[in-house]
Amino acid sequence: PTANIGVVGLAVMGSNLARNLASREGNTVAVYNRSRSKTDELVAEHPEAGFVPAFSYEEFAAALQKPRTALIMVKAGAPTDAVIESLMEVFEPGDIIIDGGNSLFTDTIRREKAVRERGFNFVGMGVSGGEEGALHGPSLMPGGPDEAWVTLAPILRSIAAVAPDGEPCVTHVGHDGAGHFVKMVHNGIEYADMQLIAEAYDLIRRGTGKTPAEIADIFAEWNTGELESYLIEITAEVLRQVDAETGKPLVDVILDSAGAKGTGAWTVQTALDLGVPVSGIAEATFARSLSSHREQRAVSGGLPGPAEDAFTVDDANAFVEQVRLALYASKIVAYSQGFDEIRAGAAQYGWTIDLGAISKIWRAGCIIRAQFLNRIADAYAAEPNLEVLLTAPYFVDALGRAQGAWRHIVGTAATAGIPAPAFSSSLAYYDGLRAKRLPAALIQAQRDFFGAHTYQRIDKPGTFHTLWSGDRTEVEAEDTH
Ligand code: NDP
């Protein structure tokens, strides 16, 4: 056998990762795909890669040095299970099977257990960066056993993206499903980031009447400051793009109905199960759903709203700066919520996850790569057990600078009838955290009224119930647990 690693599944992601692997010193890559044509094409188009093609699982196993290492890049779900099963039939105990697809972390936990029981090592690995990342350097989020990480670390470090300080964007995230969990939250944060940028664009456009090309210049300018990030950068490029057919800005001829492949929804569903308020990510996910309900929007256009002239901006430059600050503050909230979910997931599933290390491996290769992630890394370096990310001194300072503008923009959007769900829910979350006292006390009383759910008091220990349907005296409740 000549290959030290193999890739199964040669669609865009698998073939680009295979090419990336083959381009690194010392690697020989075996490749296999269910339908032969993809293998033939890849090998023919990239003779420089020196691929070892296999046309059956037996040939694939025979091509790999022991312990064998196989990276699966096929459709998530049943296809992944089918490929794992086929590999176990031809592999031997001690071999390593990596799933680099977008698998749900609970599937990864299940698979890791089943594969481990049969003596193999299983690594669920989040891969971010799309096809370009796969080819030139993705951000990699491997989970799985420590033993597999020892073998994989040099290979994964060699193909990962490199952060500005020279660090490769890969770390052993944690055991079993930890890698796919963190990748899921990465995607949730990506949803929030994109929605916030879209809201900023919409407010500027409707508030100042600037053209998409003019707004592109604003984003390009923002990309030189604290908002510097891949998503801001590509937004400028998108807004500058002109449709060849109509001569209009491309953004004006694209149907305003956003798609989703489900990872945002997973992040929100998981957060609901864990009881983590990722409201910014949730609003971003729901905003995509709302946009895609074209039938509902079609019958709702006549709903009453503010007068057309309710939105006038006197000083366009000042307004743009306020939007920038609102965007930055909301972005801090989105990341704080995302890291909160990772913390809660780690506690629930027994993973040890270094949050600072996660922020560092997102600095290059992935879609949410941003300068800002260095600030998060600094925050966790100073205080590894930070309870709430946005309470780190740097963020407190940034929020202090931004909060006035943030409130103004959310208020302006509401008055003008412009939806800004992610801006406003982020602000509500911020004010909820800040509040000395929340109306949750009233909710507890209501729950006690209709369901005898009991409450606790601020002035003495114990659990209490008011006899609402009796004489309304308070009694100490039996501990129902
Ligand atoms: P696809 O998700 O489109 O999957 C196509 C590949 O899966 C083909 O190689 C196909 O083989 C194979 N496949 C499907 N069903 C089976 C099966 N039952 N048995 C064996 N092989 C099967 O490919 P992508 O390259 O887009 O993505 C691969 C994985 O990476 C997915 O899990 C995706 O979610 C994830 N991912 C994708 C990113 C992206 O930007 N596209 C980014 C990060 C992760 P055949 O040619 O025979 O049909």
Short mmCIF file of C-alpha atoms and ligand atoms in Angstrom, two decimals:
data_model
loop_
_atom_site.label_atom_id
_atom_site.label_comp_id
_atom_site.label_asym_id
_atom_site.label_seq_id
_atom_site.Cartn_x
_atom_site.Cartn_y
_atom_site.Cartn_z
CA PRO A 1 0.00 0.00 0.00
CA THR A 2 1.24 3.44 -0.91
CA ALA A 3 -1.33 5.91 0.45
CA ASN A 4 -1.22 7.40 3.97
CA ILE A 5 -4.74 8.83 3.74
CA GLY A 6 -7.84 8.22 1.65
CA VAL A 7 -10.92 10.24 0.73
CA VAL A 8 -14.34 8.71 0.09
CA GLY A 9 -16.82 10.94 -1.76
CA LEU A 10 -15.41 13.05 -4.56
CA ALA A 11 -18.02 15.75 -5.09
CA VAL A 12 -16.76 19.35 -4.69
CA MET A 13 -15.76 19.12 -1.04
CA GLY A 14 -14.14 15.68 -1.18
CA SER A 15 -12.20 16.29 -4.40
CA ASN A 16 -10.90 19.66 -3.17
CA LEU A 17 -9.83 18.25 0.20
CA ALA A 18 -8.16 15.35 -1.62
CA ARG A 19 -6.25 17.84 -3.79
CA ASN A 20 -5.32 19.89 -0.74
CA LEU A 21 -4.02 16.77 1.02
CA ALA A 22 -2.10 15.62 -2.06
CA SER A 23 -0.39 19.00 -2.38
CA ARG A 24 1.28 18.60 1.04
CA GLU A 25 4.73 17.11 1.35
CA GLY A 26 4.69 13.45 2.29
CA ASN A 27 1.06 12.67 1.50
CA THR A 28 -0.17 10.10 -0.96
CA VAL A 29 -3.93 10.11 -1.26
CA ALA A 30 -6.20 7.20 -2.18
CA VAL A 31 -9.55 8.26 -3.64
CA TYR A 32 -12.86 6.46 -3.98
CA ASN A 33 -16.33 7.51 -5.07
CA ARG A 34 -19.50 5.44 -5.35
CA SER A 35 -19.92 6.25 -9.02
CA ARG A 36 -16.74 5.69 -10.92
CA SER A 37 -16.95 8.71 -13.22
CA LYS A 38 -16.04 11.22 -10.48
CA THR A 39 -12.92 9.25 -9.60
CA ASP A 40 -11.85 8.98 -13.22
CA GLU A 41 -12.39 12.70 -13.78
CA LEU A 42 -10.48 13.78 -10.69
CA VAL A 43 -7.51 11.55 -11.45
CA ALA A 44 -7.42 12.60 -15.10
CA GLU A 45 -7.71 16.32 -14.36
CA HIS A 46 -5.05 16.31 -11.64
CA PRO A 47 -2.13 14.12 -12.63
CA GLU A 48 0.12 16.35 -10.47
CA ALA A 49 -1.70 15.07 -7.35
CA GLY A 50 -0.50 11.49 -7.81
CA PHE A 51 -3.81 10.07 -6.60
CA VAL A 52 -4.21 6.35 -6.05
CA PRO A 53 -7.67 5.62 -7.48
CA ALA A 54 -9.77 2.82 -6.02
CA PHE A 55 -12.90 1.40 -7.58
CA SER A 56 -14.15 -0.72 -4.72
CA TYR A 57 -13.92 -0.51 -0.94
CA GLU A 58 -11.56 -3.52 -1.05
CA GLU A 59 -9.18 -1.70 -3.40
CA PHE A 60 -9.46 1.40 -1.24
CA ALA A 61 -8.52 -0.52 1.93
CA ALA A 62 -5.68 -2.28 0.10
CA ALA A 63 -4.25 1.07 -1.04
CA LEU A 64 -3.94 2.43 2.52
CA GLN A 65 -1.04 2.02 4.94
CA LYS A 66 -1.95 0.89 8.47
CA PRO A 67 -3.41 2.23 10.61
CA ARG A 68 -5.65 3.27 7.73
CA THR A 69 -7.08 6.78 7.73
CA ALA A 70 -10.16 7.56 5.65
CA LEU A 71 -11.93 10.90 5.31
CA ILE A 72 -15.58 10.58 4.31
CA MET A 73 -17.06 13.55 2.40
CA VAL A 74 -20.50 12.35 1.31
CA LYS A 75 -24.04 13.59 1.84
CA ALA A 76 -24.88 13.80 5.54
CA GLY A 77 -27.40 11.32 6.93
CA ALA A 78 -28.02 7.80 5.62
CA PRO A 79 -25.25 7.96 2.95
CA THR A 80 -22.70 8.62 5.71
CA ASP A 81 -23.93 5.61 7.70
CA ALA A 82 -23.74 3.44 4.57
CA VAL A 83 -20.15 4.47 3.85
CA ILE A 84 -19.05 3.93 7.47
CA GLU A 85 -20.55 0.44 7.38
CA SER A 86 -18.78 -0.38 4.10
CA LEU A 87 -15.45 0.87 5.44
CA MET A 88 -15.74 -1.21 8.61
CA GLU A 89 -16.24 -4.30 6.45
CA VAL A 90 -12.84 -3.83 4.78
CA PHE A 91 -10.88 -2.01 7.52
CA GLU A 92 -9.25 -3.46 10.63
CA PRO A 93 -9.51 -2.45 14.29
CA GLY A 94 -7.34 0.59 15.04
CA ASP A 95 -8.04 2.20 11.67
CA ILE A 96 -9.43 5.75 11.68
CA ILE A 97 -12.67 6.80 10.01
CA ILE A 98 -13.29 10.56 9.77
CA ASP A 99 -16.67 12.02 8.83
CA GLY A 100 -16.07 15.50 7.42
CA GLY A 101 -19.67 16.03 6.28
CA ASN A 102 -22.18 18.35 7.91
CA SER A 103 -23.49 15.70 10.28
CA LEU A 104 -25.78 16.44 13.18
CA PHE A 105 -23.69 16.09 16.35
CA THR A 106 -26.11 13.61 17.92
CA ASP A 107 -25.58 11.34 14.89
CA THR A 108 -21.85 11.70 15.47
CA ILE A 109 -22.20 10.71 19.14
CA ARG A 110 -24.18 7.64 18.09
CA ARG A 111 -21.73 6.71 15.32
CA GLU A 112 -18.65 7.22 17.48
CA LYS A 113 -20.05 4.81 20.06
CA ALA A 114 -21.03 2.17 17.48
CA VAL A 115 -17.74 2.41 15.58
CA ARG A 116 -15.64 2.37 18.77
CA GLU A 117 -17.45 -0.76 19.98
CA ARG A 118 -16.20 -2.50 16.86
CA GLY A 119 -12.61 -1.44 17.57
CA PHE A 120 -12.21 1.42 15.10
CA ASN A 121 -11.52 5.09 15.79
CA PHE A 122 -14.18 7.50 14.66
CA VAL A 123 -13.71 11.23 14.28
CA GLY A 124 -16.61 13.55 13.45
CA MET A 125 -15.02 16.67 11.97
CA GLY A 126 -16.63 19.98 11.11
CA VAL A 127 -15.22 21.48 7.91
CA SER A 128 -15.86 25.12 7.11
CA GLY A 129 -14.94 27.33 4.22
CA GLY A 130 -16.87 25.85 1.32
CA GLU A 131 -15.10 24.56 -1.75
CA GLU A 132 -12.43 27.27 -1.81
CA GLY A 133 -11.59 26.57 1.82
CA ALA A 134 -11.43 22.84 1.18
CA LEU A 135 -8.90 23.40 -1.59
CA HIS A 136 -6.71 26.13 -0.11
CA GLY A 137 -7.20 25.69 3.63
CA PRO A 138 -10.39 25.12 5.60
CA SER A 139 -11.10 25.69 9.26
CA LEU A 140 -11.26 22.20 10.75
CA MET A 141 -13.16 21.17 13.88
CA PRO A 142 -12.36 17.53 14.67
CA GLY A 143 -13.91 15.68 17.61
CA GLY A 144 -13.26 12.03 18.46
CA PRO A 145 -10.79 10.20 20.69
CA ASP A 146 -7.41 11.60 21.81
CA GLU A 147 -5.66 8.61 20.24
CA ALA A 148 -6.93 9.50 16.76
CA TRP A 149 -5.98 13.16 17.24
CA VAL A 150 -2.35 12.18 17.84
CA THR A 151 -2.25 10.52 14.41
CA LEU A 152 -4.33 13.15 12.64
CA ALA A 153 -2.87 16.34 14.09
CA PRO A 154 0.10 16.70 11.68
CA ILE A 155 -2.00 15.91 8.61
CA LEU A 156 -4.85 18.24 9.58
CA ARG A 157 -2.47 21.03 10.60
CA SER A 158 -0.82 20.77 7.19
CA ILE A 159 -4.06 21.29 5.22
CA ALA A 160 -5.87 23.77 7.47
CA ALA A 161 -6.09 27.49 6.86
CA VAL A 162 -3.42 29.56 8.54
CA ALA A 163 -4.40 32.44 10.82
CA PRO A 164 -2.58 35.78 10.52
CA ASP A 165 -0.28 34.81 13.42
CA GLY A 166 0.77 31.62 11.62
CA GLU A 167 -1.35 29.22 13.69
CA PRO A 168 -3.19 26.50 11.72
CA CYS A 169 -6.97 26.68 12.06
CA VAL A 170 -7.51 23.29 13.62
CA THR A 171 -7.72 22.05 17.19
CA HIS A 172 -8.98 18.91 18.86
CA VAL A 173 -12.35 20.34 19.86
CA GLY A 174 -13.39 17.59 22.26
CA HIS A 175 -14.62 14.00 22.31
CA ASP A 176 -17.20 12.31 20.06
CA GLY A 177 -19.69 14.90 18.72
CA ALA A 178 -17.90 18.03 19.99
CA GLY A 179 -16.46 18.94 16.58
CA HIS A 180 -19.77 18.74 14.77
CA PHE A 181 -21.47 20.61 17.61
CA VAL A 182 -19.03 23.49 17.30
CA LYS A 183 -19.39 23.47 13.50
CA MET A 184 -23.16 23.65 13.94
CA VAL A 185 -22.87 26.71 16.19
CA HIS A 186 -20.39 28.25 13.73
CA ASN A 187 -23.12 28.03 11.10
CA GLY A 188 -25.68 29.51 13.48
CA ILE A 189 -23.39 32.49 14.10
CA GLU A 190 -22.94 32.75 10.34
CA TYR A 191 -26.74 33.07 9.95
CA ALA A 192 -26.79 35.88 12.52
CA ASP A 193 -23.82 37.67 10.97
CA MET A 194 -25.40 37.57 7.51
CA GLN A 195 -28.80 38.77 8.74
CA LEU A 196 -27.21 41.66 10.66
CA ILE A 197 -25.31 42.74 7.56
CA ALA A 198 -28.50 42.51 5.50
CA GLU A 199 -30.39 44.65 8.02
CA ALA A 200 -27.60 47.24 8.01
CA TYR A 201 -27.71 47.40 4.21
CA ASP A 202 -31.49 47.72 4.15
CA LEU A 203 -31.56 50.53 6.72
CA ILE A 204 -28.85 52.49 4.94
CA ARG A 205 -30.49 52.06 1.58
CA ARG A 206 -33.97 53.00 2.72
CA GLY A 207 -32.77 55.70 5.07
CA THR A 208 -30.33 57.52 2.82
CA GLY A 209 -31.36 56.50 -0.68
CA LYS A 210 -27.80 55.48 -1.49
CA THR A 211 -27.33 53.03 -4.36
CA PRO A 212 -26.01 49.50 -3.84
CA ALA A 213 -22.70 50.58 -5.39
CA GLU A 214 -22.44 53.48 -2.93
CA ILE A 215 -23.26 51.14 -0.06
CA ALA A 216 -20.58 48.78 -1.38
CA ASP A 217 -18.07 51.57 -0.73
CA ILE A 218 -19.37 51.90 2.83
CA PHE A 219 -18.89 48.18 3.46
CA ALA A 220 -15.44 48.30 1.91
CA GLU A 221 -14.62 51.13 4.31
CA TRP A 222 -16.05 49.20 7.28
CA ASN A 223 -13.83 46.31 6.26
CA THR A 224 -10.78 48.33 7.20
CA GLY A 225 -11.92 48.73 10.83
CA GLU A 226 -13.22 46.67 13.74
CA LEU A 227 -15.82 44.98 11.50
CA GLU A 228 -13.14 43.59 9.17
CA SER A 229 -14.34 40.16 8.08
CA TYR A 230 -14.90 37.91 5.12
CA LEU A 231 -18.67 38.48 5.15
CA ILE A 232 -18.31 42.28 5.14
CA GLU A 233 -15.76 42.00 2.34
CA ILE A 234 -17.94 39.83 0.10
CA THR A 235 -20.97 42.02 0.84
CA ALA A 236 -19.12 44.95 -0.76
CA GLU A 237 -18.38 42.81 -3.81
CA VAL A 238 -21.95 41.56 -4.08
CA LEU A 239 -23.41 45.08 -3.83
CA ARG A 240 -21.10 46.29 -6.58
CA GLN A 241 -22.14 43.54 -8.97
CA VAL A 242 -24.24 44.64 -11.95
CA ASP A 243 -26.62 42.25 -13.71
CA ALA A 244 -25.42 41.74 -17.30
CA GLU A 245 -28.92 41.25 -18.66
CA THR A 246 -30.73 44.25 -17.16
CA GLY A 247 -27.90 46.57 -16.20
CA LYS A 248 -29.41 46.80 -12.71
CA PRO A 249 -27.59 46.03 -9.48
CA LEU A 250 -27.61 42.24 -9.19
CA VAL A 251 -29.02 42.46 -5.66
CA ASP A 252 -32.15 44.08 -7.15
CA VAL A 253 -32.93 41.26 -9.55
CA ILE A 254 -32.38 38.38 -7.14
CA LEU A 255 -35.58 36.97 -5.62
CA ASP A 256 -35.76 38.09 -1.97
CA SER A 257 -36.41 34.62 -0.59
CA ALA A 258 -33.52 33.18 1.45
CA GLY A 259 -32.72 29.49 1.42
CA ALA A 260 -31.32 27.39 4.24
CA LYS A 261 -29.86 23.92 4.48
CA GLY A 262 -30.82 23.36 8.08
CA THR A 263 -27.75 24.00 10.23
CA GLY A 264 -29.19 27.30 11.53
CA ALA A 265 -32.34 25.45 12.55
CA TRP A 266 -30.23 22.75 14.28
CA THR A 267 -28.40 25.44 16.25
CA VAL A 268 -31.69 26.92 17.42
CA GLN A 269 -33.36 23.57 18.15
CA THR A 270 -30.35 22.48 20.17
CA ALA A 271 -30.30 25.79 22.02
CA LEU A 272 -33.97 25.35 22.92
CA ASP A 273 -33.21 21.90 24.29
CA LEU A 274 -30.28 23.25 26.29
CA GLY A 275 -32.24 26.31 27.45
CA VAL A 276 -29.75 28.76 25.96
CA PRO A 277 -31.22 32.05 24.66
CA VAL A 278 -29.59 32.36 21.23
CA SER A 279 -32.19 34.90 20.21
CA GLY A 280 -30.08 36.64 17.55
CA ILE A 281 -29.35 33.36 15.78
CA ALA A 282 -33.00 32.34 16.12
CA GLU A 283 -34.25 35.63 14.65
CA ALA A 284 -31.81 35.29 11.77
CA THR A 285 -33.10 31.79 11.07
CA PHE A 286 -36.72 32.90 11.30
CA ALA A 287 -36.04 35.92 9.09
CA ARG A 288 -34.97 33.52 6.34
CA SER A 289 -38.18 31.52 6.83
CA LEU A 290 -40.30 34.65 6.72
CA SER A 291 -38.62 35.78 3.51
CA SER A 292 -39.32 32.44 1.88
CA HIS A 293 -43.07 32.51 2.66
CA ARG A 294 -43.87 34.40 -0.50
CA GLU A 295 -47.56 33.44 -0.43
CA GLN A 296 -47.97 35.00 3.03
CA ARG A 297 -46.04 38.10 2.05
CA ALA A 298 -48.19 38.45 -1.09
CA VAL A 299 -51.40 38.74 0.93
CA SER A 300 -49.83 40.97 3.61
CA GLY A 301 -48.59 43.88 1.54
CA GLY A 302 -51.67 45.95 2.36
CA LEU A 303 -51.26 45.76 6.14
CA PRO A 304 -51.18 49.22 7.73
CA GLY A 305 -47.77 50.76 8.32
CA PRO A 306 -46.31 54.19 9.05
CA ALA A 307 -46.67 56.96 6.49
CA GLU A 308 -44.14 56.75 3.66
CA ASP A 309 -42.37 59.87 4.85
CA ALA A 310 -41.94 58.58 8.40
CA PHE A 311 -38.32 57.81 7.61
CA THR A 312 -36.14 60.78 6.92
CA VAL A 313 -32.48 60.90 7.69
CA ASP A 314 -31.02 64.38 8.03
CA ASP A 315 -27.36 63.51 8.28
CA ALA A 316 -26.55 60.48 6.11
CA ASN A 317 -22.98 60.13 7.35
CA ALA A 318 -24.03 60.18 10.98
CA PHE A 319 -26.77 57.65 10.26
CA VAL A 320 -24.34 55.29 8.51
CA GLU A 321 -22.03 55.47 11.53
CA GLN A 322 -24.94 54.69 13.86
CA VAL A 323 -25.83 51.66 11.75
CA ARG A 324 -22.22 50.53 11.90
CA LEU A 325 -22.24 50.73 15.68
CA ALA A 326 -25.57 48.91 15.89
CA LEU A 327 -24.16 46.19 13.66
CA TYR A 328 -21.04 45.83 15.78
CA ALA A 329 -22.98 45.68 19.05
CA SER A 330 -25.44 43.12 17.64
CA LYS A 331 -22.55 41.07 16.32
CA ILE A 332 -20.99 40.97 19.79
CA VAL A 333 -24.31 39.66 21.10
CA ALA A 334 -24.54 36.98 18.38
CA TYR A 335 -21.08 35.64 19.14
CA SER A 336 -21.66 35.82 22.88
CA GLN A 337 -24.83 33.77 22.44
CA GLY A 338 -23.07 31.26 20.20
CA PHE A 339 -20.24 30.74 22.68
CA ASP A 340 -22.83 30.41 25.44
CA GLU A 341 -24.38 27.55 23.47
CA ILE A 342 -21.01 25.83 23.08
CA ARG A 343 -20.41 26.17 26.82
CA ALA A 344 -23.82 24.72 27.61
CA GLY A 345 -23.34 21.90 25.08
CA ALA A 346 -19.98 21.02 26.59
CA ALA A 347 -21.52 20.86 30.07
CA GLN A 348 -24.43 18.74 28.85
CA TYR A 349 -22.40 16.25 26.82
CA GLY A 350 -19.30 16.11 29.01
CA TRP A 351 -16.87 17.76 26.59
CA THR A 352 -13.90 19.86 27.61
CA ILE A 353 -13.91 22.66 25.05
CA ASP A 354 -11.38 25.49 25.08
CA LEU A 355 -13.50 28.42 23.91
CA GLY A 356 -10.45 30.59 23.22
CA ALA A 357 -9.06 27.87 20.95
CA ILE A 358 -12.38 27.75 19.08
CA SER A 359 -12.31 31.49 18.43
CA LYS A 360 -8.76 31.12 17.11
CA ILE A 361 -9.51 28.36 14.61
CA TRP A 362 -12.29 30.50 13.14
CA ARG A 363 -9.85 33.30 12.29
CA ALA A 364 -9.12 31.94 8.83
CA GLY A 365 -10.57 29.46 6.35
CA CYS A 366 -14.17 29.68 7.49
CA ILE A 367 -17.08 31.89 6.51
CA ILE A 368 -17.22 33.86 9.78
CA ARG A 369 -13.51 34.62 9.76
CA ALA A 370 -13.00 38.05 11.21
CA GLN A 371 -10.55 40.27 12.95
CA PHE A 372 -12.98 40.43 15.80
CA LEU A 373 -12.24 36.78 16.73
CA ASN A 374 -8.89 37.92 18.13
CA ARG A 375 -10.80 39.99 20.68
CA ILE A 376 -12.75 36.87 21.70
CA ALA A 377 -9.51 34.90 22.00
CA ASP A 378 -8.07 37.71 24.18
CA ALA A 379 -11.17 37.67 26.36
CA TYR A 380 -10.91 33.94 27.05
CA ALA A 381 -7.14 34.16 27.51
CA ALA A 382 -7.68 36.74 30.25
CA GLU A 383 -10.59 34.85 31.82
CA PRO A 384 -11.02 31.24 30.63
CA ASN A 385 -14.20 30.78 32.70
CA LEU A 386 -15.88 33.92 31.48
CA GLU A 387 -19.57 33.49 32.32
CA VAL A 388 -20.84 35.83 29.60
CA LEU A 389 -18.52 36.69 26.71
CA LEU A 390 -19.89 40.18 26.23
CA THR A 391 -18.95 41.12 29.80
CA ALA A 392 -15.23 40.95 28.91
CA PRO A 393 -13.74 44.45 29.37
CA TYR A 394 -13.05 45.01 25.67
CA PHE A 395 -16.66 44.26 24.76
CA VAL A 396 -18.07 46.28 27.63
CA ASP A 397 -16.13 49.21 26.28
CA ALA A 398 -17.31 48.58 22.71
CA LEU A 399 -20.92 48.23 23.84
CA GLY A 400 -20.58 51.40 25.84
CA ARG A 401 -19.54 53.24 22.69
CA ALA A 402 -22.27 51.62 20.59
CA GLN A 403 -25.34 51.34 22.75
CA GLY A 404 -26.72 54.82 22.19
CA ALA A 405 -26.54 54.46 18.42
CA TRP A 406 -27.87 50.90 18.65
CA ARG A 407 -30.98 52.07 20.52
CA HIS A 408 -31.47 54.91 18.09
CA ILE A 409 -31.27 52.59 15.08
CA VAL A 410 -33.65 50.00 16.54
CA GLY A 411 -36.07 52.80 17.42
CA THR A 412 -35.73 54.36 13.98
CA ALA A 413 -36.35 51.03 12.27
CA ALA A 414 -39.49 50.45 14.35
CA THR A 415 -40.81 53.95 13.66
CA ALA A 416 -40.10 53.63 9.95
CA GLY A 417 -41.67 50.17 9.71
CA ILE A 418 -38.47 48.52 8.55
CA PRO A 419 -37.92 45.03 9.92
CA ALA A 420 -34.68 44.73 11.89
CA PRO A 421 -35.32 41.51 13.81
CA ALA A 422 -31.70 40.65 14.56
CA PHE A 423 -30.75 44.20 15.58
CA SER A 424 -33.74 44.50 17.88
CA SER A 425 -33.67 41.03 19.41
CA SER A 426 -29.96 41.44 20.17
CA LEU A 427 -30.70 44.70 21.95
CA ALA A 428 -33.55 43.10 23.89
CA TYR A 429 -31.20 40.30 24.96
CA TYR A 430 -28.62 42.84 26.05
CA ASP A 431 -31.13 44.78 28.09
CA GLY A 432 -32.52 41.54 29.51
CA LEU A 433 -29.08 40.54 30.77
CA ARG A 434 -28.52 44.01 32.17
CA ALA A 435 -31.84 44.33 33.98
CA LYS A 436 -31.67 44.47 37.75
CA ARG A 437 -35.09 42.93 37.86
CA LEU A 438 -37.13 41.16 35.17
CA PRO A 439 -40.89 40.74 34.92
CA ALA A 440 -40.25 37.01 35.25
CA ALA A 441 -41.51 37.47 38.81
CA LEU A 442 -44.97 38.13 37.40
CA ILE A 443 -44.72 35.04 35.22
CA GLN A 444 -43.86 32.95 38.27
CA ALA A 445 -46.94 34.31 40.04
CA GLN A 446 -49.14 33.54 37.02
CA ARG A 447 -47.74 30.01 36.87
CA ASP A 448 -48.46 29.60 40.54
CA PHE A 449 -51.99 30.94 40.03
CA PHE A 450 -53.11 28.57 37.33
CA GLY A 451 -50.88 25.59 37.93
CA ALA A 452 -49.64 25.77 41.53
CA HIS A 453 -46.13 25.74 40.10
CA THR A 454 -44.80 27.53 43.23
CA TYR A 455 -42.24 30.31 43.49
CA GLN A 456 -39.26 31.37 45.54
CA ARG A 457 -38.98 34.66 47.43
CA ILE A 458 -36.21 37.23 47.39
CA ASP A 459 -36.20 37.62 51.18
CA LYS A 460 -36.10 34.06 52.55
CA PRO A 461 -35.26 30.53 51.41
CA GLY A 462 -37.91 27.96 50.60
CA THR A 463 -40.61 27.28 48.04
CA PHE A 464 -43.99 28.94 48.32
CA HIS A 465 -47.52 28.78 46.98
CA THR A 466 -50.35 31.24 47.37
CA LEU A 467 -53.80 29.71 47.88
CA TRP A 468 -55.19 31.63 44.90
CA SER A 469 -58.57 29.90 44.86
CA GLY A 470 -58.82 29.91 48.67
CA ASP A 471 -58.15 32.74 51.10
CA ARG A 472 -54.99 33.82 49.23
CA THR A 473 -52.66 33.28 52.11
CA GLU A 474 -49.18 32.05 51.33
CA VAL A 475 -48.13 28.55 52.38
CA GLU A 476 -44.75 26.90 52.30
CA ALA A 477 -44.93 24.36 49.49
CA GLU A 478 -43.80 20.77 49.71
CA ASP A 479 -40.65 20.25 47.72
CA THR A 480 -42.09 18.42 44.77
CA HIS A 481 -38.76 17.05 43.62
P1 NDP B 1 -22.79 16.34 -1.61
O1 NDP B 1 -23.31 16.65 -0.27
O2 NDP B 1 -23.52 16.85 -2.79
O3 NDP B 1 -22.67 14.75 -1.72
C1 NDP B 1 -22.30 14.11 -2.92
C2 NDP B 1 -21.36 12.98 -2.65
O4 NDP B 1 -21.98 12.00 -1.79
C3 NDP B 1 -21.00 12.25 -3.92
O5 NDP B 1 -19.65 11.87 -3.84
C4 NDP B 1 -21.93 11.06 -3.87
O6 NDP B 1 -21.50 9.96 -4.64
C5 NDP B 1 -21.87 10.73 -2.42
N1 NDP B 1 -22.96 9.87 -1.97
C6 NDP B 1 -24.27 10.17 -1.88
N2 NDP B 1 -24.96 9.11 -1.43
C7 NDP B 1 -24.07 8.11 -1.24
C8 NDP B 1 -24.18 6.78 -0.78
N3 NDP B 1 -25.35 6.26 -0.39
N4 NDP B 1 -23.04 6.03 -0.73
C9 NDP B 1 -21.86 6.54 -1.10
N5 NDP B 1 -21.70 7.80 -1.53
C10 NDP B 1 -22.80 8.58 -1.60
O7 NDP B 1 -21.25 16.76 -1.74
P2 NDP B 1 -20.46 18.03 -1.21
O8 NDP B 1 -19.07 17.85 -1.71
O9 NDP B 1 -21.17 19.32 -1.48
O10 NDP B 1 -20.46 17.87 0.38
C11 NDP B 1 -19.93 16.71 1.01
C12 NDP B 1 -20.18 16.82 2.49
O11 NDP B 1 -19.52 17.98 3.00
C13 NDP B 1 -21.66 17.01 2.87
O12 NDP B 1 -21.93 16.34 4.07
C14 NDP B 1 -21.78 18.49 3.07
O13 NDP B 1 -22.84 18.84 3.93
C15 NDP B 1 -20.43 18.81 3.68
N6 NDP B 1 -19.97 20.18 3.53
C16 NDP B 1 -20.21 20.89 2.40
C17 NDP B 1 -19.78 22.18 2.27
C18 NDP B 1 -20.01 22.92 1.02
O14 NDP B 1 -19.69 24.12 0.98
N7 NDP B 1 -20.54 22.30 -0.02
C19 NDP B 1 -19.04 22.85 3.35
C20 NDP B 1 -18.75 22.00 4.45
C21 NDP B 1 -19.24 20.73 4.54
P3 NDP B 1 -21.98 9.80 -6.18
O15 NDP B 1 -21.04 10.62 -6.98
O16 NDP B 1 -21.86 8.35 -6.43
O17 NDP B 1 -23.40 10.28 -6.24
#
